[in-house]
PDB file of C-alpha atoms in Angstrom:
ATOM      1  CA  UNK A 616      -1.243  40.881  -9.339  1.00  0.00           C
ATOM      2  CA  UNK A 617      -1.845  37.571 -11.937  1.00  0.00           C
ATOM      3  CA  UNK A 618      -5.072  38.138 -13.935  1.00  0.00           C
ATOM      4  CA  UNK A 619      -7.143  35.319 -13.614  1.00  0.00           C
ATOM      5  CA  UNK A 620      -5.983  33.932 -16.701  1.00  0.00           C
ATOM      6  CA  UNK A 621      -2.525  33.814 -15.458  1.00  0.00           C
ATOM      7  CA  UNK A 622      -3.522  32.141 -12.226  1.00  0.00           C
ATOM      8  CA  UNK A 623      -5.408  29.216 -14.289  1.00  0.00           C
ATOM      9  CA  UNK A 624      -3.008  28.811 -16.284  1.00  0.00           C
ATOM     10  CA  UNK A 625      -0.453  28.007 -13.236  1.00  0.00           C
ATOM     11  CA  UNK A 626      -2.946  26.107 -11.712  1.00  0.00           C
ATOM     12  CA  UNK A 627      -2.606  24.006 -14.210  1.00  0.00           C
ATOM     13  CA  UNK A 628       0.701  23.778 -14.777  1.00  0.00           C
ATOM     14  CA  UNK A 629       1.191  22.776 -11.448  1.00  0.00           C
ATOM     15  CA  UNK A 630      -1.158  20.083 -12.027  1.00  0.00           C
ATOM     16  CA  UNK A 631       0.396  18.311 -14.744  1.00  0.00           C
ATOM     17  CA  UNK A 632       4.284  18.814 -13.230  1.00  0.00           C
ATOM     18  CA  UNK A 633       5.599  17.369 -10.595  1.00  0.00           C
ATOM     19  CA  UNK A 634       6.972  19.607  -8.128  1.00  0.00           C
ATOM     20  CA  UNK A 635       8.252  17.795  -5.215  1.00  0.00           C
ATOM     21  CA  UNK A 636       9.152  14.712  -6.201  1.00  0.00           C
ATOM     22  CA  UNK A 637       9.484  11.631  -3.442  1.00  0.00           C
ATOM     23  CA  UNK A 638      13.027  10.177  -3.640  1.00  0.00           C
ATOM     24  CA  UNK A 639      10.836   6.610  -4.586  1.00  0.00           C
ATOM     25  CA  UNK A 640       9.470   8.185  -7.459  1.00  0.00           C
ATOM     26  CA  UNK A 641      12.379   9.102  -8.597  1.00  0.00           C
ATOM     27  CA  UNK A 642      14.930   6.230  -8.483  1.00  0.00           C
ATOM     28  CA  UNK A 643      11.415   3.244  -9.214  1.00  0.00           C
ATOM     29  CA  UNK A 644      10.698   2.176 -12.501  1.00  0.00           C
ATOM     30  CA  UNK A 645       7.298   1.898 -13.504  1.00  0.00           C
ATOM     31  CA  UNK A 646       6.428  -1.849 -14.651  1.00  0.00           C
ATOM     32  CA  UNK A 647       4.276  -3.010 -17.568  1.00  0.00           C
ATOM     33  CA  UNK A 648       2.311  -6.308 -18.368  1.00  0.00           C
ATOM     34  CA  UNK A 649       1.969  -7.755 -21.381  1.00  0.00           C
ATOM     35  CA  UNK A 650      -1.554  -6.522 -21.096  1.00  0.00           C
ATOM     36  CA  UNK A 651      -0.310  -2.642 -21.032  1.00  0.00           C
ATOM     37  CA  UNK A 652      -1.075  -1.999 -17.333  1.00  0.00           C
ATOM     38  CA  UNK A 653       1.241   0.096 -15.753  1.00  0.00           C
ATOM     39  CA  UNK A 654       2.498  -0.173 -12.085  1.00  0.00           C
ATOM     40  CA  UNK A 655       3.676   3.911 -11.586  1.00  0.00           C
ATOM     41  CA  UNK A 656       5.044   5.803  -8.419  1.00  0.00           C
ATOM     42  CA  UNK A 657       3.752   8.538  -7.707  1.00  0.00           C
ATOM     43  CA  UNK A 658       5.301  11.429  -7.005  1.00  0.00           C
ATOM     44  CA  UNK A 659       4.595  14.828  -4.667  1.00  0.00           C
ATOM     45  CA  UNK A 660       3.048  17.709  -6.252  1.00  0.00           C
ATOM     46  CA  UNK A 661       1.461  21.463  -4.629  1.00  0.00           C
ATOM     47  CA  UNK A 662      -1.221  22.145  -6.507  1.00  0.00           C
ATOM     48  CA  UNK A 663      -2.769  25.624  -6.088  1.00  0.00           C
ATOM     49  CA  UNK A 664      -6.233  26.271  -7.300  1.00  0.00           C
ATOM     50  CA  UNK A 665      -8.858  28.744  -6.741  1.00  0.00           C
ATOM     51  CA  UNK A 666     -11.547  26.989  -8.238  1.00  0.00           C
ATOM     52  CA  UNK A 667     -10.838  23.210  -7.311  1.00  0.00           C
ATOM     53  CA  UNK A 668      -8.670  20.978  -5.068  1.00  0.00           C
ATOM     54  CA  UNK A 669      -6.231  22.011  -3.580  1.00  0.00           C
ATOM     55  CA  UNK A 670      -2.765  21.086  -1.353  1.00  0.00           C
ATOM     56  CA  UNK A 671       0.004  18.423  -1.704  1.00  0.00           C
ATOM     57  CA  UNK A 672      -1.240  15.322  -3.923  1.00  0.00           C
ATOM     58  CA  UNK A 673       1.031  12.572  -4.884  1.00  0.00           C
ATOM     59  CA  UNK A 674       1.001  12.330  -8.756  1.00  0.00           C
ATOM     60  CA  UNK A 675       1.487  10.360 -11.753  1.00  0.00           C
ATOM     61  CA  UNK A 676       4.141  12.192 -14.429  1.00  0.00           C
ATOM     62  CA  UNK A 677       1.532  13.296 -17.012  1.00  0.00           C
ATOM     63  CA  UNK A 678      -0.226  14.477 -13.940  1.00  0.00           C
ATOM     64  CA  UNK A 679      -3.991  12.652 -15.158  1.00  0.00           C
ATOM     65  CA  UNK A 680      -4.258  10.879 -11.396  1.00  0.00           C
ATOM     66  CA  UNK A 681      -3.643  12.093  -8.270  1.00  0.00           C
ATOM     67  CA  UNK A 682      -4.184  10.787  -5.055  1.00  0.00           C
ATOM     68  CA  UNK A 683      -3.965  11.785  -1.103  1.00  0.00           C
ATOM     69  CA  UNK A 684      -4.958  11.028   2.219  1.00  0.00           C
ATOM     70  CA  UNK A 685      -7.984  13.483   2.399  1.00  0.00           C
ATOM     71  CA  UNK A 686      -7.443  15.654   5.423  1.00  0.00           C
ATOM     72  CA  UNK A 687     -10.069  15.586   8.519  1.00  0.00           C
ATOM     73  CA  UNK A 688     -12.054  18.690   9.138  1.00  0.00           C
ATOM     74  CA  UNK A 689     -11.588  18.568  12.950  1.00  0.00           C
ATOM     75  CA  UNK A 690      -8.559  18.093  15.154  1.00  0.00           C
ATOM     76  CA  UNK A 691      -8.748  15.183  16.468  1.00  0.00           C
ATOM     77  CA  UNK A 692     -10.239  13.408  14.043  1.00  0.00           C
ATOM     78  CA  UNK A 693      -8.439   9.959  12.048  1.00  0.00           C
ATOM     79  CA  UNK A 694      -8.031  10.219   8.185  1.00  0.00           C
ATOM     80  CA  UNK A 695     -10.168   7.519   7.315  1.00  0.00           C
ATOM     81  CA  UNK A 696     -10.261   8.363   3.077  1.00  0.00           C
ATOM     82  CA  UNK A 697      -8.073   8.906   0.251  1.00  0.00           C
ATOM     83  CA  UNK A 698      -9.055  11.779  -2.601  1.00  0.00           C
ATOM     84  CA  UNK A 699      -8.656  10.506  -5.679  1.00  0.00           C
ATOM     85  CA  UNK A 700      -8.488  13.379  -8.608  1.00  0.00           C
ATOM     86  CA  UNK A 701      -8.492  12.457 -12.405  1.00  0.00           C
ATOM     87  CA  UNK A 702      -7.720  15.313 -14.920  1.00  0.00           C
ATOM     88  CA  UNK A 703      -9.866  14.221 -18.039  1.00  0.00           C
ATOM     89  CA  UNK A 704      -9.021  16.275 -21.564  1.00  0.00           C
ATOM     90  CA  UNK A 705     -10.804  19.160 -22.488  1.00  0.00           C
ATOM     91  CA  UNK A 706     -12.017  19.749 -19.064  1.00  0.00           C
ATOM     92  CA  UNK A 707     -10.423  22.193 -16.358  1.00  0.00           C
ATOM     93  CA  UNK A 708     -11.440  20.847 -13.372  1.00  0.00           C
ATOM     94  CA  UNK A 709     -10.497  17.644 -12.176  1.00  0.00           C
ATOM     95  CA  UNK A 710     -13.250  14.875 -11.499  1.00  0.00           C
ATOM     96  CA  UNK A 711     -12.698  14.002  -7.332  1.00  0.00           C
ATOM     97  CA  UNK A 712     -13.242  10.534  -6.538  1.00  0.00           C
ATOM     98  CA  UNK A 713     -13.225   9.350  -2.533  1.00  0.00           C
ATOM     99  CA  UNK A 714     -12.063   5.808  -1.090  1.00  0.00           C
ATOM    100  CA  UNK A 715     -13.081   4.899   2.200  1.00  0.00           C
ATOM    101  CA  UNK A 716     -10.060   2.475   3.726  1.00  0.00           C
ATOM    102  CA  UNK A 717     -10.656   0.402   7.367  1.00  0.00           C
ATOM    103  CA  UNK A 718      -8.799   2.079   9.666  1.00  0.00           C
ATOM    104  CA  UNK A 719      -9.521   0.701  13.555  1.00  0.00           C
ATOM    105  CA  UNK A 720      -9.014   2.984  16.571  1.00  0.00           C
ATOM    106  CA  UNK A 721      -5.541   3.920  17.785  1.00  0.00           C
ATOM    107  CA  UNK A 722      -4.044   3.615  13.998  1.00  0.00           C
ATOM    108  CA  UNK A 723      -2.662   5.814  11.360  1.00  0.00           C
ATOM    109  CA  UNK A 724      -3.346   5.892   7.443  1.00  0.00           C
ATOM    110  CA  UNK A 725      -0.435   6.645   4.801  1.00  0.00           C
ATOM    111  CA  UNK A 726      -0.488   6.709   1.175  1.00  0.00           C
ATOM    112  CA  UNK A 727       0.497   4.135  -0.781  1.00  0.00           C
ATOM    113  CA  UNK A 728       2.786   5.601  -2.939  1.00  0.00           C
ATOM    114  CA  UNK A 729       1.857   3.501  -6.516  1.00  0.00           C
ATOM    115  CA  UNK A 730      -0.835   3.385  -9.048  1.00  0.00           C
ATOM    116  CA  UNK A 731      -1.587   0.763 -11.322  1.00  0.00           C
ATOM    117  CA  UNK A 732      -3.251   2.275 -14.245  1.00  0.00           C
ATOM    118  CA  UNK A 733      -5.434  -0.455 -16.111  1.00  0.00           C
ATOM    119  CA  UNK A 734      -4.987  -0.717 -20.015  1.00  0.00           C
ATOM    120  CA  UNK A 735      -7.430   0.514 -22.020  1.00  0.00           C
ATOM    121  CA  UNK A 736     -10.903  -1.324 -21.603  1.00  0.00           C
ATOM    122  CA  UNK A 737      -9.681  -3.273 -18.731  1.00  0.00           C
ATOM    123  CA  UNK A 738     -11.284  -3.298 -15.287  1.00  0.00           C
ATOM    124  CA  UNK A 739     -14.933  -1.822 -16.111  1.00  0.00           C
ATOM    125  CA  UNK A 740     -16.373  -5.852 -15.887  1.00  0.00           C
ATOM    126  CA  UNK A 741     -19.157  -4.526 -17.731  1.00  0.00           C
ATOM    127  CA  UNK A 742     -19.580  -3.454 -21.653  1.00  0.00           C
ATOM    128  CA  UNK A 743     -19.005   0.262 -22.016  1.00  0.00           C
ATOM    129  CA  UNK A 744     -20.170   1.784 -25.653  1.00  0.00           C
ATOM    130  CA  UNK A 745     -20.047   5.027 -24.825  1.00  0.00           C
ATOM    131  CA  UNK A 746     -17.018   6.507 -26.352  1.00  0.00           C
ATOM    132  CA  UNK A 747     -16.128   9.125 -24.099  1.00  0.00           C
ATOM    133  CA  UNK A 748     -16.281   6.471 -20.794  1.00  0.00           C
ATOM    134  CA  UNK A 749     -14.323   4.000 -22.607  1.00  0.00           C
ATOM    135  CA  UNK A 750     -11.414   6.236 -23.110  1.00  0.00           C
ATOM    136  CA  UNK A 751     -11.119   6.993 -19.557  1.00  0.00           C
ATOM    137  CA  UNK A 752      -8.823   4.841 -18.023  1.00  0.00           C
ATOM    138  CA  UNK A 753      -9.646   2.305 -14.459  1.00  0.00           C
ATOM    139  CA  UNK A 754      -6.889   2.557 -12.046  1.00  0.00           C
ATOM    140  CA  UNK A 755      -5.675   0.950  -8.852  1.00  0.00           C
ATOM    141  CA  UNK A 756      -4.777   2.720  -5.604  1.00  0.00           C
ATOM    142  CA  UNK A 757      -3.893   2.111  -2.374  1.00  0.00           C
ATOM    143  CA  UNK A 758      -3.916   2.718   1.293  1.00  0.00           C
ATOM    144  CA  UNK A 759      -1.125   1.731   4.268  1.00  0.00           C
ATOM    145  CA  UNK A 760      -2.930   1.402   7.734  1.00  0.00           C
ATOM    146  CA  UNK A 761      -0.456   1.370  10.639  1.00  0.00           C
ATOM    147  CA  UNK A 762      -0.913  -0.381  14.116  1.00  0.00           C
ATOM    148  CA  UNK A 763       0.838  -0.218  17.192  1.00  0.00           C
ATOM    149  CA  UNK A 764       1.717  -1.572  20.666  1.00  0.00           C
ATOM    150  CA  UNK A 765       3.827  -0.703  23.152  1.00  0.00           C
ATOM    151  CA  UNK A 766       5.020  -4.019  25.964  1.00  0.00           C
ATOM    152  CA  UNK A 767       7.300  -3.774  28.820  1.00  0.00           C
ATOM    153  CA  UNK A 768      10.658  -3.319  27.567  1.00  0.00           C
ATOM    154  CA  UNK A 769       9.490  -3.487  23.832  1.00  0.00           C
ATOM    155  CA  UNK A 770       7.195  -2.599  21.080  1.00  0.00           C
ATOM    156  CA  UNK A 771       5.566  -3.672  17.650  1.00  0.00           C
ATOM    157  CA  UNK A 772       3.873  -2.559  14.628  1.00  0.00           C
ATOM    158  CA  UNK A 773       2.096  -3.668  11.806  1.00  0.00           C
ATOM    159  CA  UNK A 774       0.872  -2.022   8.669  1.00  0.00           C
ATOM    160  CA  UNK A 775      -1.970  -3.530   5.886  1.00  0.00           C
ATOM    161  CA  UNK A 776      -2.450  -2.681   2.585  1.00  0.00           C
ATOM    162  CA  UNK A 777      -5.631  -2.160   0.899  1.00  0.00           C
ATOM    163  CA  UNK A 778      -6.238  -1.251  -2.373  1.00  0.00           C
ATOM    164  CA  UNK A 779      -9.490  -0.029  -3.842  1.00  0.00           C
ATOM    165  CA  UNK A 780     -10.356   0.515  -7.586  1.00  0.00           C
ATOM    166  CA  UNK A 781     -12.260   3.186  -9.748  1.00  0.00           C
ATOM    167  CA  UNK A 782     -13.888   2.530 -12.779  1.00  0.00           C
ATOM    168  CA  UNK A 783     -15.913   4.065 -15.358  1.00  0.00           C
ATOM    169  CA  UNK A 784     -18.933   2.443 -16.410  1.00  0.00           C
ATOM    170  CA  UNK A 785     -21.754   3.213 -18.954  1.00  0.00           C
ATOM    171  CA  UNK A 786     -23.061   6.451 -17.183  1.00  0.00           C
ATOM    172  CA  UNK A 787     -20.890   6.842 -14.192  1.00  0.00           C
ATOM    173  CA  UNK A 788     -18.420   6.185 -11.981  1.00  0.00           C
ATOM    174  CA  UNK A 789     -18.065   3.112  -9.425  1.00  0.00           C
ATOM    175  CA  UNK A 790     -15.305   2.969  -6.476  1.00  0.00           C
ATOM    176  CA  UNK A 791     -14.823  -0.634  -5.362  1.00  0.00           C
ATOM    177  CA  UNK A 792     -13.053   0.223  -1.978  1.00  0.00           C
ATOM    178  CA  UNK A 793     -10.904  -2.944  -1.016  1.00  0.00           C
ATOM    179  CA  UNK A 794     -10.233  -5.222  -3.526  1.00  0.00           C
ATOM    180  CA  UNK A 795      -7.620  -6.563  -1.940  1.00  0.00           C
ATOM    181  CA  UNK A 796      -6.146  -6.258   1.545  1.00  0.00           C
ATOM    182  CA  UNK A 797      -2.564  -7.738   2.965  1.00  0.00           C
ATOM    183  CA  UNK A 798      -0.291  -7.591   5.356  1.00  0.00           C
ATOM    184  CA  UNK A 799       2.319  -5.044   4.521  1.00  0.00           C
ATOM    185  CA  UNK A 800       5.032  -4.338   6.808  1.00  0.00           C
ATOM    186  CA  UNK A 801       5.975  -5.977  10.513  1.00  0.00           C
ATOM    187  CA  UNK A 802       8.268  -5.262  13.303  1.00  0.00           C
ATOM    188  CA  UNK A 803       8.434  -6.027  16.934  1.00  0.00           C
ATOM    189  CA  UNK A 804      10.782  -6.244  19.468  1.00  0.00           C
ATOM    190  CA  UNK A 805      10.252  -8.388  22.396  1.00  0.00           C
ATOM    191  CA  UNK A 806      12.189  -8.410  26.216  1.00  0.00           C
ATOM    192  CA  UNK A 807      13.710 -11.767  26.646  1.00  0.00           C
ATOM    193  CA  UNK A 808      15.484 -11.226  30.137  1.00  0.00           C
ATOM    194  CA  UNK A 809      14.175 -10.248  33.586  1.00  0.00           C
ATOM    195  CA  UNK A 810      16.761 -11.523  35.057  1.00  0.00           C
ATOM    196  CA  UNK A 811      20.687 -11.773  35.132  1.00  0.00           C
ATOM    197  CA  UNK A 812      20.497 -15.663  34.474  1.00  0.00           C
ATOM    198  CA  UNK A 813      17.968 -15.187  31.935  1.00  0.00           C
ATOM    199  CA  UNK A 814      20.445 -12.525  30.347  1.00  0.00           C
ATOM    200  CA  UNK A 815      23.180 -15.190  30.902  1.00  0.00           C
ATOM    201  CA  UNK A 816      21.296 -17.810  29.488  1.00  0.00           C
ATOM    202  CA  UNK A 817      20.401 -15.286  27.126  1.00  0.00           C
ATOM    203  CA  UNK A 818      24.264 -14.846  26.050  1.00  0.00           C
ATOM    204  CA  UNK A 819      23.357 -11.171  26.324  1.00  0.00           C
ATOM    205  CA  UNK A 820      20.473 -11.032  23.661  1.00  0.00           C
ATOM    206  CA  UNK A 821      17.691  -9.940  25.572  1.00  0.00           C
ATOM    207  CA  UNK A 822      15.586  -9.493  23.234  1.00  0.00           C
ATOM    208  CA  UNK A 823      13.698 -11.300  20.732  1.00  0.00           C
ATOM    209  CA  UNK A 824      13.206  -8.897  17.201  1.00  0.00           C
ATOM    210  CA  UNK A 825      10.806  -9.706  14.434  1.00  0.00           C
ATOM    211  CA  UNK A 826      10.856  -8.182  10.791  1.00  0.00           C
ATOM    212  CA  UNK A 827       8.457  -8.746   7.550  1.00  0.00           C
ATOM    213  CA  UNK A 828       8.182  -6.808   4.868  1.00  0.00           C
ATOM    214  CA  UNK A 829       6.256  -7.425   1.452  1.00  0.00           C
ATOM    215  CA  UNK A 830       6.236  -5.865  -2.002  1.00  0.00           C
ATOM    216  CA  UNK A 831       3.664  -6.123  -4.959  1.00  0.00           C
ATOM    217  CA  UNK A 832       4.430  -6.171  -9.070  1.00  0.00           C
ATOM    218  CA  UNK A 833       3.060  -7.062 -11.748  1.00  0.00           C
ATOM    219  CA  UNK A 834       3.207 -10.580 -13.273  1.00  0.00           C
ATOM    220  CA  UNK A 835       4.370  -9.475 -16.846  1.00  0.00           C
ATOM    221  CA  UNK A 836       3.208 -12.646 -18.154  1.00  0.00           C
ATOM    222  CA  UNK A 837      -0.544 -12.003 -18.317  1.00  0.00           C
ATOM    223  CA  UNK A 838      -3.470 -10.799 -20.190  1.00  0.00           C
ATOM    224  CA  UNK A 839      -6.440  -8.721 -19.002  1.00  0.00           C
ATOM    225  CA  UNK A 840      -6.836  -7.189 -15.385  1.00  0.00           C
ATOM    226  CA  UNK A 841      -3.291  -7.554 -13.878  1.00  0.00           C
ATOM    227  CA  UNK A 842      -1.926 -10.414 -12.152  1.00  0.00           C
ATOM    228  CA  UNK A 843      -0.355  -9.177  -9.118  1.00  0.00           C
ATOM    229  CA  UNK A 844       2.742 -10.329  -7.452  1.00  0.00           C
ATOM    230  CA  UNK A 845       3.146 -10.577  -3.840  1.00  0.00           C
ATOM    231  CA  UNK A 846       6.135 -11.194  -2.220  1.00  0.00           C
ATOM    232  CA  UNK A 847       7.412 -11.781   1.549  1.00  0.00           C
ATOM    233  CA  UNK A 848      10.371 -11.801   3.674  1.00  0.00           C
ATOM    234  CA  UNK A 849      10.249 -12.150   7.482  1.00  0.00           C
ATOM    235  CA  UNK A 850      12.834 -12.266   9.822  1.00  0.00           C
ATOM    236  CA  UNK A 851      13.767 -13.323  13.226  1.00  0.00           C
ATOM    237  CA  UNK A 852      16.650 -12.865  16.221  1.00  0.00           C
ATOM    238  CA  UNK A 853      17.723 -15.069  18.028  1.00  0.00           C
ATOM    239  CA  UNK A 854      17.823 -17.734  15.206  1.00  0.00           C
ATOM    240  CA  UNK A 855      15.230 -20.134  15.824  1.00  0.00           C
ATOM    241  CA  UNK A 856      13.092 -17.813  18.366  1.00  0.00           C
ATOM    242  CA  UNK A 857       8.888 -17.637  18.064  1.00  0.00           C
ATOM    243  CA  UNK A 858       6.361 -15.496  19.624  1.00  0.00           C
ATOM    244  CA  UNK A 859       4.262 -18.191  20.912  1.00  0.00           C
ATOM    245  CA  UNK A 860       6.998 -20.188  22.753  1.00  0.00           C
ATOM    246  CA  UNK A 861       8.575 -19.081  26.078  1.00  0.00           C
ATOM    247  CA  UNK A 862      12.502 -18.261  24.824  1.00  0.00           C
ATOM    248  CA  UNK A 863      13.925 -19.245  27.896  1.00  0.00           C
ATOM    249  CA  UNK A 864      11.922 -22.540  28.651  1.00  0.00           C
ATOM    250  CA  UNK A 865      14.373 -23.810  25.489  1.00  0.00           C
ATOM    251  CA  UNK A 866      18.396 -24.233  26.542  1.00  0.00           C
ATOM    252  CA  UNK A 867      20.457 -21.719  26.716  1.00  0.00           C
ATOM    253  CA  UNK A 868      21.469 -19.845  23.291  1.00  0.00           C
ATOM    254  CA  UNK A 869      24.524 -20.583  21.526  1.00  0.00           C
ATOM    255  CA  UNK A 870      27.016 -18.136  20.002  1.00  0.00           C
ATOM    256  CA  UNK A 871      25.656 -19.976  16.407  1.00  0.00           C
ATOM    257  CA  UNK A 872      22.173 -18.509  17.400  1.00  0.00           C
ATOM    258  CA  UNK A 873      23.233 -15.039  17.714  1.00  0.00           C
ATOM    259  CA  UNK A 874      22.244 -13.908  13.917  1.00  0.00           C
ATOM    260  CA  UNK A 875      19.107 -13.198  12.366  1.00  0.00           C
ATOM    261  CA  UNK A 876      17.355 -15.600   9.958  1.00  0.00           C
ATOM    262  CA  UNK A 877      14.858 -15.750   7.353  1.00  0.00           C
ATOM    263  CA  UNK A 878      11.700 -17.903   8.353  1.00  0.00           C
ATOM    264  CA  UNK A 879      10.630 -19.922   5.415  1.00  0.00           C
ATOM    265  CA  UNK A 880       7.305 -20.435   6.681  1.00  0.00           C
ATOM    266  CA  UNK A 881       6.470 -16.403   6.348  1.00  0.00           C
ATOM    267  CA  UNK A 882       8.807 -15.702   3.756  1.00  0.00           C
ATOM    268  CA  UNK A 883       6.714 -16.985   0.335  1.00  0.00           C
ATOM    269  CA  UNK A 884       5.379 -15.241  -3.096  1.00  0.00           C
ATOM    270  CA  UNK A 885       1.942 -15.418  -4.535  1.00  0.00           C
ATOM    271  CA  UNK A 886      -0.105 -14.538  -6.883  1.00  0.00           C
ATOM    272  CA  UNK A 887      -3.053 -12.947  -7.569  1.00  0.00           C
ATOM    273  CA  UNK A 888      -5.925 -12.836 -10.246  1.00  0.00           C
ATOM    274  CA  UNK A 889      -9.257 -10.846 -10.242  1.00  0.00           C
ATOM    275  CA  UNK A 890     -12.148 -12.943  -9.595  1.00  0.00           C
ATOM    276  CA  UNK A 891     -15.530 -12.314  -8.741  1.00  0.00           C
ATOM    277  CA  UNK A 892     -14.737  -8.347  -7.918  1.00  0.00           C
ATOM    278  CA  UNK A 893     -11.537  -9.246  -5.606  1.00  0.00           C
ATOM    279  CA  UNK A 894      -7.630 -10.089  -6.100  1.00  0.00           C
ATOM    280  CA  UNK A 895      -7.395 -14.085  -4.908  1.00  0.00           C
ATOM    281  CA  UNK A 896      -4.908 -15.784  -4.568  1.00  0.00           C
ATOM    282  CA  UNK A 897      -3.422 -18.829  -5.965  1.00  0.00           C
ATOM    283  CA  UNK A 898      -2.758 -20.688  -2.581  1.00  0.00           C
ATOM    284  CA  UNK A 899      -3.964 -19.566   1.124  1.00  0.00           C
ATOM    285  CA  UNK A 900      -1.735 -17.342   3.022  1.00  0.00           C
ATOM    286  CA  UNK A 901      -0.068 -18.621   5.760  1.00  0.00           C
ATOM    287  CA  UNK A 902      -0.503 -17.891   9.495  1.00  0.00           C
ATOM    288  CA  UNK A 903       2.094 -15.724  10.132  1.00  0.00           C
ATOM    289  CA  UNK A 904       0.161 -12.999  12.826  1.00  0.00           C
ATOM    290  CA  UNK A 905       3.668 -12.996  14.838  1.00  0.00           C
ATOM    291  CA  UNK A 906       5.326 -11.129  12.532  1.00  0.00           C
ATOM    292  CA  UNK A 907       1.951  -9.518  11.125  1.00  0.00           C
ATOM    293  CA  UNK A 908      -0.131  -8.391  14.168  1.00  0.00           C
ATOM    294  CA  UNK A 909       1.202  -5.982  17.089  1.00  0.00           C
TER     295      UNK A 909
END
């Protein structure tokens, strides 16, 4: 039987290593601004502790953050929170931190698998003298929240990301739960044909499918809190097709039409900069709930 001694010490070995790491973390780079934040998968790690959290956390390398959708007490329940654990030098147990994320009835809640961990003395928006809180470094982390709906011979989803931040102040510790929140990832397929002239009409497409998917960097070009980079493509079959028009109140489709396309309106980049406590960005979004709303 491990002495107790033993048993810390593999508790916190299996802290700071990686144990199961996530195919993404191992094959993504992490990405740095010129300020010296970091954009860093994460990857899967058991940790095993007697005295503090435990379970399967998704890590940074070093093993300092690591972050999870915190598990509901009764069955039944939605995970509505992410546990947020920071391993600060000198001291054993990690400091827990909880974000609360939006998540409406009848949807799930995933991890997103990143961290953006701030440079030092970036993101506390407020002068910090104390030595030991300055040190301690702000991060950004994330949620995915997944929605659903099933139609008569189809189906969509949707999924938003929300990211929240923690930061050390003077004396303590502040969670700002949704500094940002976008539209993540989009698909839907809708019936086109009820009939065998609409499926001739049709030219044996009958149905319409949707697609968007996004993806966030860092702008390496700036200074301070992190520009962030947000980038769209959305997709559509039958070329041409829209989920607000009837499909087969236009003519009939042409063998031409029978490939998917980009739509230019939905597929854009923007960026963001911290303003006022929030990521904003530099032009609106556009409308684009048909590819980003079940």
């Amino acid at each position: 039987m491990p002495t107790a001694a033993a048993r810390a010490t593999l508790c916190t070995a299996l802290l700071a290593t990686p144990l199961l790491a996530l195919a993404q973390g191992a094959i993504l780079q992490q990405q740095r601004d010129a300020a010296g934040n970091v954009m860093e998968p994460l990857g899967q790690v058991l940790i095993a502790s007697e005295t503090g959290p435990s379970g399967l956390y998704d890590c940074t390398r070093d093993g300092n953050w690591c972050v999870r959708v915190q598990p509901v007490s009764e069955e039944g329940d939605r995970p509505t929170m992410l546990e947020v654990l920071e391993k600060v030098q000198g001291q054993g147990k990690p400091h827990s931190y909880h974000v609360s994320i939006d998540v409406p009835q009848e949807s799930e809640l995933k991890l997103w698998p990143w961290i953006v961990r701030l440079a030092p003395g970036v993101g506390s928006d407020e002068p910090v003298t104390d030595p030991q809180q300055r040190a301690r470094q702000n991060v950004l982390v994330g949620g995915i929240v997944t929605f659903s709906a099933m139609y008569s011979g189809g189906g969509a989803d949707a999924s938003t990301l929300q990211l929240a931040r923690v930061r050390h102040l003077q004396d303590d510790i502040q969670v700002d739960d949704d500094v940002l929140t976008l539209p993540w990832l989009g698909s839907a397929m809708i019936r086109a044909c009820f009939s065998e002239q609409d499926s001739k009409q049709r030219a044996g497409a009958c149905h319409d499918e949707y697609g968007f998917s996004a993806k966030l960097a860092l702008d390496v070009a700036e200074q301070g809190m992190p520009v962030l980079r947000y980038q769209t493509v959305a997709t559509r079959f039958p070329a041409g097709v829209s989920r607000f028009e009837d499909s087969l109140a236009k003519g009939p489709l042409k063998k031409k039409d029978l490939r998917a396309e980009q739509d230019p309106a939905c597929t854009y980049t923007r960026l963001f900069r911290f303003r006022g406590g929030m990521f904003q960005p530099d032009q609106a979004l556009p409308d684009c709930a048909g590819y980003t709303e079940p």
